[in-house]
Backbone as numpy.savetxt, mean C-alpha at the origin, in Angstrom:
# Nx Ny Nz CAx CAy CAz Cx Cy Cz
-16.23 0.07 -18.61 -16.78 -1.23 -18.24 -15.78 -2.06 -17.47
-16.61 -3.61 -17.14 -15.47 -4.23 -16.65 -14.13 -4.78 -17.17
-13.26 -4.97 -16.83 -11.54 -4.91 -17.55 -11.19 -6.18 -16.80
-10.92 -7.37 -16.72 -10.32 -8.75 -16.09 -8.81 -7.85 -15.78
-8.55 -8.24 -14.67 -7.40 -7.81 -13.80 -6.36 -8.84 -14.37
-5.50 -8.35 -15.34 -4.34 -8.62 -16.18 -2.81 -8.46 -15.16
-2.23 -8.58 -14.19 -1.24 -8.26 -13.58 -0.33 -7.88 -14.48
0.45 -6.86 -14.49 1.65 -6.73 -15.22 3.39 -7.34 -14.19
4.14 -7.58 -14.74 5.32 -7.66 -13.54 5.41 -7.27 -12.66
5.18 -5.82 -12.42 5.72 -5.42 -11.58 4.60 -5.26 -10.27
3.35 -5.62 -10.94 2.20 -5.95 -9.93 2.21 -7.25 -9.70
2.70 -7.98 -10.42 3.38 -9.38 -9.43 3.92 -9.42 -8.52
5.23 -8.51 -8.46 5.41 -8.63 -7.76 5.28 -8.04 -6.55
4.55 -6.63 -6.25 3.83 -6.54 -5.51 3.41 -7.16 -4.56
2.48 -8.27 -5.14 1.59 -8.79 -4.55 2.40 -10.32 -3.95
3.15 -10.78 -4.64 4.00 -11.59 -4.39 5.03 -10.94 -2.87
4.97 -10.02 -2.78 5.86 -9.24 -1.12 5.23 -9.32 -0.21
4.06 -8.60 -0.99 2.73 -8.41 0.37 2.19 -9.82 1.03
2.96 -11.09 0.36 2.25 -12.27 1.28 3.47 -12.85 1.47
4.79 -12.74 1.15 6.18 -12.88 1.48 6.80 -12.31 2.98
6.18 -10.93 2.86 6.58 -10.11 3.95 6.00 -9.95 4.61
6.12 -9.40 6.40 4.78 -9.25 7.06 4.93 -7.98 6.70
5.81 -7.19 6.76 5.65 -5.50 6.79 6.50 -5.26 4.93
5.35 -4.29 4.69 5.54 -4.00 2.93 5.26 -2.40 2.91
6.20 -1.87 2.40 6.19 -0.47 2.06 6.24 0.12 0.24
5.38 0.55 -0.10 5.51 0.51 -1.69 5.56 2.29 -1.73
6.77 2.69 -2.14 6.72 3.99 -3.02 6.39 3.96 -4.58
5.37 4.30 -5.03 5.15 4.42 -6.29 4.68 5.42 -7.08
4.65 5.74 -8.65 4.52 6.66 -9.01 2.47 6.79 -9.36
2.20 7.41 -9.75 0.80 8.05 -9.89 0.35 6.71 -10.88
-0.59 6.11 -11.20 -1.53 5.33 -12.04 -0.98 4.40 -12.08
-0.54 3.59 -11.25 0.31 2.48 -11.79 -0.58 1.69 -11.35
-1.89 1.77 -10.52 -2.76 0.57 -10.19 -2.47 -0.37 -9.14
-2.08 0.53 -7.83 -1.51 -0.04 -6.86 -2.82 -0.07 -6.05
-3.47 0.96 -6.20 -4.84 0.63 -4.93 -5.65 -0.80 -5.44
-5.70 -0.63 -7.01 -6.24 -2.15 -6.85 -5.58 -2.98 -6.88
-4.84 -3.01 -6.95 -3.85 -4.80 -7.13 -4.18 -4.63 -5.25
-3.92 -3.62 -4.45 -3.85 -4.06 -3.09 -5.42 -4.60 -2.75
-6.09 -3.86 -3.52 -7.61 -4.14 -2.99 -7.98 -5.51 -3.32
-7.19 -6.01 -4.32 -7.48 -7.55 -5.19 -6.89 -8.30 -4.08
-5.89 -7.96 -3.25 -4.81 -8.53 -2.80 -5.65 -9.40 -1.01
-5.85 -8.28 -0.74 -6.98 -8.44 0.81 -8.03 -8.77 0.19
-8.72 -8.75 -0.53 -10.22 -9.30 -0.78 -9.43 -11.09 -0.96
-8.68 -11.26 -1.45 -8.27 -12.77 -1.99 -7.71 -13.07 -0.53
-7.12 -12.52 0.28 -6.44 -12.81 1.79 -7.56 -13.29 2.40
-8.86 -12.73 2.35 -9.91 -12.47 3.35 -10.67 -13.61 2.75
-10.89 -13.87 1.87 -11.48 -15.03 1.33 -11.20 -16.58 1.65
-9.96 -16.73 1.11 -9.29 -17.74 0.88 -8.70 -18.18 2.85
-8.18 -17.18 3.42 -7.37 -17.33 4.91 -8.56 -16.75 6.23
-8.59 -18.45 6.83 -9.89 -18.11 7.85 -9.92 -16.87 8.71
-11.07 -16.18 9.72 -10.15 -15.35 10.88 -9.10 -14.33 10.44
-9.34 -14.06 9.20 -8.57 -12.78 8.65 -9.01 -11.19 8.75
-8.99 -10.68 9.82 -8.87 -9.44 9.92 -8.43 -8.00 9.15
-9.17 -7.41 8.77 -8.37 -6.20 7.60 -8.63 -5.38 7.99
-8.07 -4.36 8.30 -8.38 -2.44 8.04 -8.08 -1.94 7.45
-8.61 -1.48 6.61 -8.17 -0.02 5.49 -8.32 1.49 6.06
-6.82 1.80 5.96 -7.31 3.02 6.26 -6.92 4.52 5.26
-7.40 5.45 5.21 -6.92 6.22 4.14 -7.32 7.71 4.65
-7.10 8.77 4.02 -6.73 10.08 4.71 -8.15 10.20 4.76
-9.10 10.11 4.14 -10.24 10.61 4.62 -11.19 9.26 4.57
-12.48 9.45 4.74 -13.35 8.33 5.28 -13.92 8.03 3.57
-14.16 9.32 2.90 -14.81 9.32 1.45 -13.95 8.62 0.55
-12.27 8.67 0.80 -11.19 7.43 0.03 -11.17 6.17 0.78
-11.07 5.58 2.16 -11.50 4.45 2.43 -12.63 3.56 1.83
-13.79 4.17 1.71 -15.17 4.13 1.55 -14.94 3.84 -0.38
-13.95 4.27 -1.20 -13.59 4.26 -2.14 -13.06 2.97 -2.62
-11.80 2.61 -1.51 -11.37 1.47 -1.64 -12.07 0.28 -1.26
-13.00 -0.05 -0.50 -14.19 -0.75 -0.31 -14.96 -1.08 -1.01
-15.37 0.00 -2.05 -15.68 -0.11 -3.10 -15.13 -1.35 -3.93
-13.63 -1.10 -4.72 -13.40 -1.36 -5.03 -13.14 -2.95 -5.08
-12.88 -3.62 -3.46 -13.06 -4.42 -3.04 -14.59 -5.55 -2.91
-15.11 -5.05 -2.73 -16.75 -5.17 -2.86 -17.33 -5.13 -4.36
-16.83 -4.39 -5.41 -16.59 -4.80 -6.97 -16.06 -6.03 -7.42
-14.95 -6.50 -6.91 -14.10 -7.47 -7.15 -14.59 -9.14 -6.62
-15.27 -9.35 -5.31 -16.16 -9.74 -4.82 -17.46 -10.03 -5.83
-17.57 -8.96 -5.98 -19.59 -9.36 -7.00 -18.68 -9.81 -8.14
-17.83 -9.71 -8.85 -17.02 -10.22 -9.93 -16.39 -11.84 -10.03
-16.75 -12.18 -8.64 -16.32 -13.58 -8.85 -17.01 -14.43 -9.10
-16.32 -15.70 -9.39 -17.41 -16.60 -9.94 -17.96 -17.57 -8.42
-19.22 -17.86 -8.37 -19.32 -18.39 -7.32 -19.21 -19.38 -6.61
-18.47 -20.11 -7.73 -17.59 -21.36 -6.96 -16.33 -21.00 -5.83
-15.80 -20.01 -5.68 -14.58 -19.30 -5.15 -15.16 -17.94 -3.96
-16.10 -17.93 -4.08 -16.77 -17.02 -3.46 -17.40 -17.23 -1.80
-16.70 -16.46 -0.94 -16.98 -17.14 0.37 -18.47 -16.20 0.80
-19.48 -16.55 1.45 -20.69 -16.27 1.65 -20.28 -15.24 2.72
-20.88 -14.16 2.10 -21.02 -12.37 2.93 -21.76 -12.49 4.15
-21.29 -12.41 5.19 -22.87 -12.45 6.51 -22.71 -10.69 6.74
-22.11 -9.59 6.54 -22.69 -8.54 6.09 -22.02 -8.02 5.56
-22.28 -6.95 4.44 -22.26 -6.24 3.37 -22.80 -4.82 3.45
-21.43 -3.58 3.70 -22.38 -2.61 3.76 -21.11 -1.35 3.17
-21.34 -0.19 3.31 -20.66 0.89 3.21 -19.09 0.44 3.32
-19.02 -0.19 4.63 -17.61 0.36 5.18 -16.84 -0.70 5.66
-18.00 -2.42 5.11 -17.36 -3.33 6.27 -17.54 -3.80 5.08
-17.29 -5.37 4.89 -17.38 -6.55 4.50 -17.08 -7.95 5.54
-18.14 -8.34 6.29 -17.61 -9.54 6.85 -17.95 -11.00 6.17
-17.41 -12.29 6.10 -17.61 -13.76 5.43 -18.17 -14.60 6.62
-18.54 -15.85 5.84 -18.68 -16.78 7.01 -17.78 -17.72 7.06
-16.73 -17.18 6.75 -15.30 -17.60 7.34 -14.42 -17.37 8.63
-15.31 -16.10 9.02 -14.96 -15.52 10.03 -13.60 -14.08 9.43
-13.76 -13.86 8.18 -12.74 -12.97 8.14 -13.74 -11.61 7.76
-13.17 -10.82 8.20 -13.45 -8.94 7.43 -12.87 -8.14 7.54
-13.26 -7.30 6.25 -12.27 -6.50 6.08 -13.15 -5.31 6.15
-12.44 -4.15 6.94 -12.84 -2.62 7.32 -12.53 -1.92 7.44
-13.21 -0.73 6.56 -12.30 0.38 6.10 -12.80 1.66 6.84
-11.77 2.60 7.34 -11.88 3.71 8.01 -11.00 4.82 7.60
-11.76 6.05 8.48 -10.69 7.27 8.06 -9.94 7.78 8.81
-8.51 7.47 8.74 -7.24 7.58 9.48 -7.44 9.17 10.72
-7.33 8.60 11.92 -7.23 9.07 13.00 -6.19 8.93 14.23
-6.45 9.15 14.87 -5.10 9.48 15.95 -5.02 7.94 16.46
-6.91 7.47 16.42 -7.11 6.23 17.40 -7.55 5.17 16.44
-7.37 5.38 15.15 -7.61 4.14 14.19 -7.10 3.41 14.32
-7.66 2.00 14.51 -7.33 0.54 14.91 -6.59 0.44 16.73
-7.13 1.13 17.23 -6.45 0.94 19.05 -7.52 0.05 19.39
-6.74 -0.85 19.70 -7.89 -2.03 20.48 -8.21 -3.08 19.36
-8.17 -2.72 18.54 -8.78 -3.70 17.65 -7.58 -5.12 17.36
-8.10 -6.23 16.98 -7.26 -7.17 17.00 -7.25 -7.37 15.28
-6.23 -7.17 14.39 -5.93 -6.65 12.60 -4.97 -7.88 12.54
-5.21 -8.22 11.55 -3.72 -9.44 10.55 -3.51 -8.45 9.59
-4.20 -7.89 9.01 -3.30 -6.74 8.05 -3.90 -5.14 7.98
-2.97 -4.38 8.73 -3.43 -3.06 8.46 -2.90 -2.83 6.93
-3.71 -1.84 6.33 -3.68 -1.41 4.70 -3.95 0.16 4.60
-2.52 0.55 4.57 -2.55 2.61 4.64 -2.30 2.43 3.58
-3.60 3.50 2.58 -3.14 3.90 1.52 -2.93 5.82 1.52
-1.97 5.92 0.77 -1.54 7.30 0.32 -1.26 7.86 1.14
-0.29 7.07 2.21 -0.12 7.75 3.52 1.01 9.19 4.09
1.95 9.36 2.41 2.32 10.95 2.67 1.49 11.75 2.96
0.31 11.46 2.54 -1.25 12.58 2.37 -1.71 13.21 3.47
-1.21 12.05 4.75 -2.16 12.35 6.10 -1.98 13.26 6.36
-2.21 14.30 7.31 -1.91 15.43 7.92 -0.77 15.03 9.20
0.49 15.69 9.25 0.90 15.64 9.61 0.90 14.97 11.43
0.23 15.79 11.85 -0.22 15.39 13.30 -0.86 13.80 13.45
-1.58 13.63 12.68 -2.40 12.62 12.29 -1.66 11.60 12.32
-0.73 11.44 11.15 0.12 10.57 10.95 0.46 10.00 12.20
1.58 11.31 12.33 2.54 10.49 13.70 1.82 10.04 14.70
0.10 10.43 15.05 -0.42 9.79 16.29 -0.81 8.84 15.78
-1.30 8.30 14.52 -1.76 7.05 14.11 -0.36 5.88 14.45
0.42 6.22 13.81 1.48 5.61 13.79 2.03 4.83 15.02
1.89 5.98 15.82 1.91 5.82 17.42 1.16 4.49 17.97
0.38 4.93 18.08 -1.51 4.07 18.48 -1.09 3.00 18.00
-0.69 2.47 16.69 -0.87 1.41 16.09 0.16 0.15 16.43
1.23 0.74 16.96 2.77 -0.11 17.66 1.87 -1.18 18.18
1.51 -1.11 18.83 1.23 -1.90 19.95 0.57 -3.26 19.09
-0.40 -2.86 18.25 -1.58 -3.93 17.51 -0.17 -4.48 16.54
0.60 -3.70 15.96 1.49 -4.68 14.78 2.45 -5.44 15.56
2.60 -4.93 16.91 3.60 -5.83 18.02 3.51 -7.01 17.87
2.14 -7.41 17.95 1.57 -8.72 18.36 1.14 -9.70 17.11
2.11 -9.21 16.17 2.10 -10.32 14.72 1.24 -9.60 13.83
0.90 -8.55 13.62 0.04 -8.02 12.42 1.18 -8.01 11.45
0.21 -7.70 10.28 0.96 -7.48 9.11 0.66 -5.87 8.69
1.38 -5.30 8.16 1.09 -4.17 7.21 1.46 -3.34 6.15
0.64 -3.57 4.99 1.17 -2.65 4.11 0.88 -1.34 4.07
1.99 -0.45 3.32 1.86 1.19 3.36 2.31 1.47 2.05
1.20 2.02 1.19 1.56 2.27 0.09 1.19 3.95 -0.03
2.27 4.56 -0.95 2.12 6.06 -1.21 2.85 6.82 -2.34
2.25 7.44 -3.05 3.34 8.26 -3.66 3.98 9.64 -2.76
5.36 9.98 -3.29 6.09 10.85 -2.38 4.99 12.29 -1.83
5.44 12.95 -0.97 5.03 14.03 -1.00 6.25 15.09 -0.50
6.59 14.70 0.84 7.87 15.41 1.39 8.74 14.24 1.78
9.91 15.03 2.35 11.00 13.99 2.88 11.27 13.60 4.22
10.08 14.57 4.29 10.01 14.26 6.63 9.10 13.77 6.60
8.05 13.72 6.38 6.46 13.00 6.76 6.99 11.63 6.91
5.29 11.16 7.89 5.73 9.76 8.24 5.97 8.51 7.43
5.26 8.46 6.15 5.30 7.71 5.00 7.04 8.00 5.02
7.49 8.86 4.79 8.97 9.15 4.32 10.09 8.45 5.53
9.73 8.87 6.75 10.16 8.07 7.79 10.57 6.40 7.70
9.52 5.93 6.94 8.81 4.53 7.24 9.56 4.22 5.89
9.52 4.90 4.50 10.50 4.50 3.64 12.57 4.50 3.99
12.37 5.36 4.53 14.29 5.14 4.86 14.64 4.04 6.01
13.31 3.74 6.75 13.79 2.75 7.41 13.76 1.84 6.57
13.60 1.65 5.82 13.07 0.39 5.45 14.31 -0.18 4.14
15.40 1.35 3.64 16.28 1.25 3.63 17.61 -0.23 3.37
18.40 -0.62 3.42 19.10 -1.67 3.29 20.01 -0.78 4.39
20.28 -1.46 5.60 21.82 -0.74 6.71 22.74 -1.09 6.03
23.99 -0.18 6.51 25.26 -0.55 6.21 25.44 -1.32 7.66
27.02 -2.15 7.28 27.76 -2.66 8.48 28.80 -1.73 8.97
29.39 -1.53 9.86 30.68 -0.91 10.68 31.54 -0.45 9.47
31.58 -1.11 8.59 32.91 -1.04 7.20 32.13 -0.34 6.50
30.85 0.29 6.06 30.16 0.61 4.99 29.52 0.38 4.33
29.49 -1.38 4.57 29.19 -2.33 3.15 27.55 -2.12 3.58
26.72 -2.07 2.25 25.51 -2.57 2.79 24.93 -3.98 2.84
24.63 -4.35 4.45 24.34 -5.77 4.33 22.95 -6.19 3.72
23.51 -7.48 3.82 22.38 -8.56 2.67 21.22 -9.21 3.54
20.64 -7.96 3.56 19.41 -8.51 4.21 17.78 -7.51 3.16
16.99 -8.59 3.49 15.73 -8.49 2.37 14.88 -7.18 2.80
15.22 -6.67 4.38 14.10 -5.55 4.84 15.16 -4.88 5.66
14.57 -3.72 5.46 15.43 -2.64 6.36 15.41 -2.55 8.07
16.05 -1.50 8.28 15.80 -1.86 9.72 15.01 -1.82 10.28
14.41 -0.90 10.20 12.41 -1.40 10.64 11.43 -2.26 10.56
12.40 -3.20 9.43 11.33 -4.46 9.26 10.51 -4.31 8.17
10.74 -3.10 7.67 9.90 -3.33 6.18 10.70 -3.28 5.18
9.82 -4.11 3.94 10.49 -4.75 2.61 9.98 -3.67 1.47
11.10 -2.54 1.17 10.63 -1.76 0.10 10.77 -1.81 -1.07
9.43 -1.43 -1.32 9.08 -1.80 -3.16 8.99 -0.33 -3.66
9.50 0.05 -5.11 10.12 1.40 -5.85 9.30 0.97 -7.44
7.80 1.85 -7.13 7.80 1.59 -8.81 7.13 3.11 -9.72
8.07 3.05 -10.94 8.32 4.63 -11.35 7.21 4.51 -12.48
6.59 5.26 -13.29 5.82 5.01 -14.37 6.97 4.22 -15.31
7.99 4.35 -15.56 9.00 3.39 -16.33 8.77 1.69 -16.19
8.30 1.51 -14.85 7.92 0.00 -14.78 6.58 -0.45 -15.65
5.69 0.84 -16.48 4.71 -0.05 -16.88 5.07 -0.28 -18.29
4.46 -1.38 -18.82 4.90 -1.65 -20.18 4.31 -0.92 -21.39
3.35 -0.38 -20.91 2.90 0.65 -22.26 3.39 1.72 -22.36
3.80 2.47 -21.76 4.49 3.88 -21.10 5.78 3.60 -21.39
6.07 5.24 -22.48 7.42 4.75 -22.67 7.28 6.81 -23.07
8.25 7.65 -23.35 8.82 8.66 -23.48 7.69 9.69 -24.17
7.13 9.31 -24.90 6.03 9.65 -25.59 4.94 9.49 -24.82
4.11 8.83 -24.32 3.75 8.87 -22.99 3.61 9.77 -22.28
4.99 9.92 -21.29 5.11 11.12 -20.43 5.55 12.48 -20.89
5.57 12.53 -21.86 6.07 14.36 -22.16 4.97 15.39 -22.41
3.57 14.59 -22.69 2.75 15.47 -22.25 2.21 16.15 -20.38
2.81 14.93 -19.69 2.68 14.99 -18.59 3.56 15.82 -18.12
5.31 15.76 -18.37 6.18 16.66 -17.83 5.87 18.16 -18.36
5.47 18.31 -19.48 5.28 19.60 -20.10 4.34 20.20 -18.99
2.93 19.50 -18.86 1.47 19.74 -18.01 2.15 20.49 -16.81
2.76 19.36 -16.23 3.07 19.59 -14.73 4.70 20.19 -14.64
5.44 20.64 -15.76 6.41 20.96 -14.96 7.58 20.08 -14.03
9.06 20.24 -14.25 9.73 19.08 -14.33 9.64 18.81 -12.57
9.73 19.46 -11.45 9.94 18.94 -10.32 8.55 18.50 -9.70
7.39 18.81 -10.07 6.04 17.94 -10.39 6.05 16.88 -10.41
6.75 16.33 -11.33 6.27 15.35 -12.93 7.52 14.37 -11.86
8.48 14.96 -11.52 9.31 13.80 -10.57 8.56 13.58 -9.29
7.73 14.15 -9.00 7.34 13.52 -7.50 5.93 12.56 -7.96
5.46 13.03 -8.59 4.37 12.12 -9.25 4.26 10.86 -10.00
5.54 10.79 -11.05 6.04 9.72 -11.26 7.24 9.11 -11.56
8.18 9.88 -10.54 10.17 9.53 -10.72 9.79 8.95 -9.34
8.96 9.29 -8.61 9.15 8.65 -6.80 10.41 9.68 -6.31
10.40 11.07 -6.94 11.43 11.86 -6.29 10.73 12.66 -5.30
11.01 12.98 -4.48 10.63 14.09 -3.39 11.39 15.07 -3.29
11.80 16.68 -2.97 12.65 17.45 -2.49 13.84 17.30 -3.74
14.82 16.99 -2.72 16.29 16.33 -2.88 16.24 15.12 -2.73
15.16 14.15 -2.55 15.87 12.76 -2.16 15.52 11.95 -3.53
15.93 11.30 -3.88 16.10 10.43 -5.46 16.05 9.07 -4.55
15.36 7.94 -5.46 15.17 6.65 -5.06 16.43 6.23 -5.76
16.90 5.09 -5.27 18.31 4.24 -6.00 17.18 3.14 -6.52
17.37 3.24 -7.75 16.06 2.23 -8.10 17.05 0.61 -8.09
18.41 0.70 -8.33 18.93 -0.49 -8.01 18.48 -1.45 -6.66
18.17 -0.47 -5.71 18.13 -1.54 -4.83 16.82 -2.11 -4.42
15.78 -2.21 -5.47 14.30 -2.48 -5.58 13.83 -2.42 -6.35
14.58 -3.46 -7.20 14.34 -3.68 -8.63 13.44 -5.60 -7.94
Protein backbone atom coordinates (compact mmCIF):
# COMPACT_ATOMS: atom_id res chain seq x y z
CA UNK A 1 0.00 0.00 0.00
CA UNK A 2 0.67 3.57 0.24
CA UNK A 3 3.89 4.42 2.61
CA UNK A 4 4.20 8.64 3.27
CA UNK A 5 7.71 9.37 1.94
CA UNK A 6 9.75 9.49 5.33
CA UNK A 7 13.32 10.91 4.02
CA UNK A 8 16.08 9.31 5.81
CA UNK A 9 19.58 11.52 5.98
CA UNK A 10 21.08 10.53 3.58
CA UNK A 11 18.05 11.16 1.17
CA UNK A 12 18.22 14.57 2.46
CA UNK A 13 20.71 15.04 1.44
CA UNK A 14 20.39 13.98 -1.84
CA UNK A 15 17.87 16.01 -2.55
CA UNK A 16 19.28 18.94 -0.79
CA UNK A 17 22.47 18.71 -3.86
CA UNK A 18 20.17 18.14 -6.52
CA UNK A 19 18.77 21.84 -5.97
CA UNK A 20 22.27 23.13 -4.57
CA UNK A 21 24.05 21.93 -7.63
CA UNK A 22 23.36 22.31 -11.24
CA UNK A 23 25.23 19.06 -12.16
CA UNK A 24 24.69 15.96 -9.47
CA UNK A 25 26.16 12.59 -9.87
CA UNK A 26 24.95 9.89 -7.27
CA UNK A 27 26.82 6.46 -7.07
CA UNK A 28 24.74 4.30 -4.97
CA UNK A 29 24.21 1.00 -3.72
CA UNK A 30 20.99 -1.25 -4.77
CA UNK A 31 17.52 -0.27 -2.67
CA UNK A 32 18.41 2.64 -1.15
CA UNK A 33 15.36 4.52 -2.83
CA UNK A 34 17.10 6.80 -5.02
CA UNK A 35 14.67 6.54 -8.06
CA UNK A 36 12.10 7.84 -5.82
CA UNK A 37 13.44 10.42 -3.74
CA UNK A 38 14.60 11.65 -7.48
CA UNK A 39 11.12 11.13 -8.82
CA UNK A 40 9.70 13.10 -5.58
CA UNK A 41 12.43 15.51 -6.33
CA UNK A 42 11.28 16.72 -10.19
CA UNK A 43 7.65 16.20 -9.60
CA UNK A 44 8.13 18.99 -6.56
CA UNK A 45 10.69 21.08 -9.16
CA UNK A 46 7.94 20.92 -11.80
CA UNK A 47 5.26 21.95 -9.62
CA UNK A 48 6.36 24.47 -7.43
CA UNK A 49 9.18 26.30 -10.40
CA UNK A 50 7.30 27.90 -13.47
CA UNK A 51 8.59 26.85 -17.22
CA UNK A 52 10.31 23.86 -15.77
CA UNK A 53 11.33 21.48 -18.26
CA UNK A 54 12.24 17.67 -17.35
CA UNK A 55 13.47 14.60 -19.20
CA UNK A 56 13.80 11.35 -17.87
CA UNK A 57 15.69 9.21 -19.42
CA UNK A 58 16.53 5.50 -18.71
CA UNK A 59 18.01 2.44 -20.63
CA UNK A 60 14.90 1.35 -21.95
CA UNK A 61 11.48 3.11 -22.69
CA UNK A 62 9.55 0.23 -20.29
CA UNK A 63 12.00 1.84 -17.11
CA UNK A 64 11.37 5.48 -18.12
CA UNK A 65 7.68 4.74 -18.49
CA UNK A 66 8.32 3.19 -14.84
CA UNK A 67 9.65 6.23 -13.43
CA UNK A 68 6.67 8.29 -14.67
CA UNK A 69 4.85 6.20 -13.03
CA UNK A 70 6.13 6.79 -10.12
CA UNK A 71 5.99 10.42 -10.53
CA UNK A 72 2.38 10.54 -11.64
CA UNK A 73 1.69 8.34 -8.21
CA UNK A 74 3.15 11.01 -6.17
CA UNK A 75 1.10 13.71 -7.99
CA UNK A 76 -2.47 11.80 -7.44
CA UNK A 77 -1.01 11.63 -3.72
CA UNK A 78 -1.14 15.17 -3.11
CA UNK A 79 -3.31 17.12 -1.37
CA UNK A 80 -5.01 19.56 -3.57
CA UNK A 81 -4.22 22.61 -2.14
CA UNK A 82 -0.40 22.15 -3.47
CA UNK A 83 -1.35 20.58 -6.54
CA UNK A 84 -0.69 22.41 -9.85
CA UNK A 85 -3.57 21.62 -12.55
CA UNK A 86 -2.40 18.76 -15.26
CA UNK A 87 -3.32 20.17 -18.93
CA UNK A 88 -2.07 16.59 -20.02
CA UNK A 89 -1.60 13.41 -18.44
CA UNK A 90 -0.52 10.41 -20.22
CA UNK A 91 2.00 7.40 -20.52
CA UNK A 92 5.12 9.28 -20.97
CA UNK A 93 4.48 13.05 -20.39
CA UNK A 94 3.08 15.03 -17.63
CA UNK A 95 2.51 18.68 -18.55
CA UNK A 96 0.91 21.70 -15.71
CA UNK A 97 -0.63 24.88 -16.26
CA UNK A 98 2.32 26.31 -15.07
CA UNK A 99 3.89 25.80 -18.07
CA UNK A 100 6.28 23.08 -16.68
CA UNK A 101 6.67 19.13 -17.87
CA UNK A 102 8.19 16.57 -17.26
CA UNK A 103 9.13 13.67 -20.02
CA UNK A 104 10.25 10.58 -19.95
CA UNK A 105 12.08 8.63 -22.74
CA UNK A 106 14.27 5.76 -23.76
CA UNK A 107 17.88 6.73 -23.92
CA UNK A 108 19.15 7.06 -27.51
CA UNK A 109 21.92 8.42 -29.47
CA UNK A 110 19.42 11.58 -30.14
CA UNK A 111 17.58 11.84 -26.75
CA UNK A 112 16.92 15.35 -25.88
CA UNK A 113 18.81 17.06 -29.28
CA UNK A 114 16.92 20.06 -29.84
CA UNK A 115 14.93 20.07 -27.07
CA UNK A 116 15.14 23.04 -24.65
CA UNK A 117 15.51 20.79 -20.63
CA UNK A 118 16.25 22.64 -17.05
CA UNK A 119 16.87 19.21 -15.81
CA UNK A 120 17.95 16.17 -17.63
CA UNK A 121 17.35 12.96 -15.13
CA UNK A 122 19.60 9.62 -16.25
CA UNK A 123 18.72 6.96 -14.28
CA UNK A 124 20.95 3.72 -14.02
CA UNK A 125 23.14 5.04 -16.46
CA UNK A 126 26.17 2.27 -16.13
CA UNK A 127 23.29 0.11 -17.73
CA UNK A 128 23.24 1.88 -21.15
CA UNK A 129 24.82 0.08 -23.81
CA UNK A 130 27.87 1.15 -24.39
CA UNK A 131 27.61 2.88 -27.84
CA UNK A 132 24.53 4.46 -26.63
CA UNK A 133 25.93 6.04 -23.83
CA UNK A 134 28.78 7.80 -25.34
CA UNK A 135 26.43 9.10 -28.29
CA UNK A 136 23.85 10.25 -25.82
CA UNK A 137 26.34 11.91 -23.88
CA UNK A 138 27.64 13.48 -26.93
CA UNK A 139 24.19 14.91 -28.32
CA UNK A 140 23.43 16.23 -25.03
CA UNK A 141 26.70 18.90 -24.54
CA UNK A 142 25.26 21.25 -26.34
CA UNK A 143 21.49 21.41 -24.41
CA UNK A 144 23.47 21.33 -20.74
CA UNK A 145 25.83 24.18 -22.36
CA UNK A 146 23.16 26.51 -22.21
CA UNK A 147 22.32 26.32 -18.29
CA UNK A 148 20.58 22.91 -17.91
CA UNK A 149 20.84 21.06 -14.98
CA UNK A 150 21.52 17.33 -14.59
CA UNK A 151 21.33 14.59 -12.50
CA UNK A 152 22.95 11.01 -13.10
CA UNK A 153 22.25 8.51 -10.82
CA UNK A 154 23.61 4.71 -10.99
CA UNK A 155 24.84 1.87 -9.33
CA UNK A 156 28.46 0.67 -10.49
CA UNK A 157 28.75 -1.65 -13.27
CA UNK A 158 32.35 -1.26 -14.88
CA UNK A 159 35.16 1.19 -14.55
CA UNK A 160 35.19 2.51 -18.20
CA UNK A 161 31.56 3.07 -19.03
CA UNK A 162 30.25 6.46 -19.29
CA UNK A 163 28.48 6.67 -15.87
CA UNK A 164 32.15 5.73 -14.59
CA UNK A 165 33.73 8.47 -16.75
CA UNK A 166 31.29 11.07 -15.36
CA UNK A 167 32.01 9.72 -11.69
CA UNK A 168 35.99 10.37 -11.69
CA UNK A 169 35.39 13.54 -13.12
CA UNK A 170 33.56 14.57 -10.77
CA UNK A 171 36.37 13.53 -8.46
CA UNK A 172 38.02 16.39 -6.07
CA UNK A 173 41.61 17.61 -8.44
CA UNK A 174 44.73 17.80 -6.91
CA UNK A 175 46.93 21.11 -7.19
CA UNK A 176 50.67 21.09 -8.76
CA UNK A 177 51.89 19.98 -4.97
CA UNK A 178 49.34 17.06 -4.64
CA UNK A 179 47.12 18.60 -2.26
CA UNK A 180 43.56 18.03 -3.11
CA UNK A 181 41.87 21.33 -3.59
CA UNK A 182 38.83 22.66 -1.76
CA UNK A 183 36.46 22.82 -4.11
CA UNK A 184 32.63 21.33 -3.79
CA UNK A 185 32.59 19.64 -7.60
CA UNK A 186 35.04 18.03 -9.57
CA UNK A 187 36.40 18.96 -12.63
CA UNK A 188 33.61 18.41 -14.75
CA UNK A 189 31.37 20.26 -12.75
CA UNK A 190 29.68 17.62 -11.04
CA UNK A 191 28.97 17.30 -7.23
CA UNK A 192 29.43 13.56 -6.19
CA UNK A 193 27.23 11.83 -3.91
CA UNK A 194 28.53 7.98 -2.48
CA UNK A 195 25.76 6.06 -0.81
CA UNK A 196 26.57 2.33 0.36
CA UNK A 197 23.68 0.18 1.95
CA UNK A 198 25.68 1.22 5.34
CA UNK A 199 24.01 4.71 4.96
CA UNK A 200 20.54 3.24 5.68
CA UNK A 201 19.48 3.15 9.20
CA UNK A 202 17.84 -0.16 9.41
CA UNK A 203 20.55 -2.17 7.70
CA UNK A 204 23.16 -3.16 9.70
CA UNK A 205 25.45 -6.70 9.36
CA UNK A 206 22.69 -9.00 9.84
CA UNK A 207 20.93 -7.51 7.14
CA UNK A 208 23.47 -8.06 4.54
CA UNK A 209 24.93 -11.52 5.09
CA UNK A 210 22.18 -13.09 3.60
CA UNK A 211 22.81 -10.99 0.63
CA UNK A 212 26.73 -11.51 0.52
CA UNK A 213 26.26 -15.27 1.02
CA UNK A 214 23.26 -15.07 -2.12
CA UNK A 215 25.45 -13.15 -4.33
CA UNK A 216 28.90 -13.89 -3.52
CA UNK A 217 31.55 -11.39 -2.20
CA UNK A 218 32.63 -9.39 -5.52
CA UNK A 219 28.70 -9.21 -6.39
CA UNK A 220 27.55 -8.09 -3.14
CA UNK A 221 30.44 -5.14 -3.52
CA UNK A 222 29.24 -3.80 -6.72
CA UNK A 223 25.66 -3.90 -5.68
CA UNK A 224 26.02 -2.45 -2.46
CA UNK A 225 29.91 -1.34 -1.45
CA UNK A 226 29.61 1.06 -4.80
CA UNK A 227 32.79 -1.11 -5.71
CA UNK A 228 33.40 -1.85 -9.34
CA UNK A 229 36.49 -4.03 -10.73
CA UNK A 230 39.44 -2.61 -8.72
CA UNK A 231 38.13 0.76 -8.09
CA UNK A 232 36.88 1.30 -4.28
CA UNK A 233 34.97 4.63 -3.48
CA UNK A 234 36.93 6.82 -0.67
CA UNK A 235 33.76 7.22 1.14
CA UNK A 236 35.61 10.12 3.10
CA UNK A 237 35.29 12.36 0.51
CA UNK A 238 31.29 12.19 0.20
CA UNK A 239 30.26 11.84 3.30
Amino acid sequence: GAVPLALYGYQKHMVESFHKHRMVVALTSRQNGKTTVAAAYLLWRAMFYEDTKILVVANKLKQAIEIMDRIKYSYDECPDYIKCGAKEYNKTSIAFDNGSKIEAVATTADAGRGKSITILYVDEMAFLPANIASAFWTSIQPVLSTGGSCIVTSTPRTDEDQFAQIWKGAQPAMDEYGNIEDTEVGPNGFFPICVTWREHPDRDEAWAAPFRSSLGPARFQQEFECVSGDTKVDLKNHD
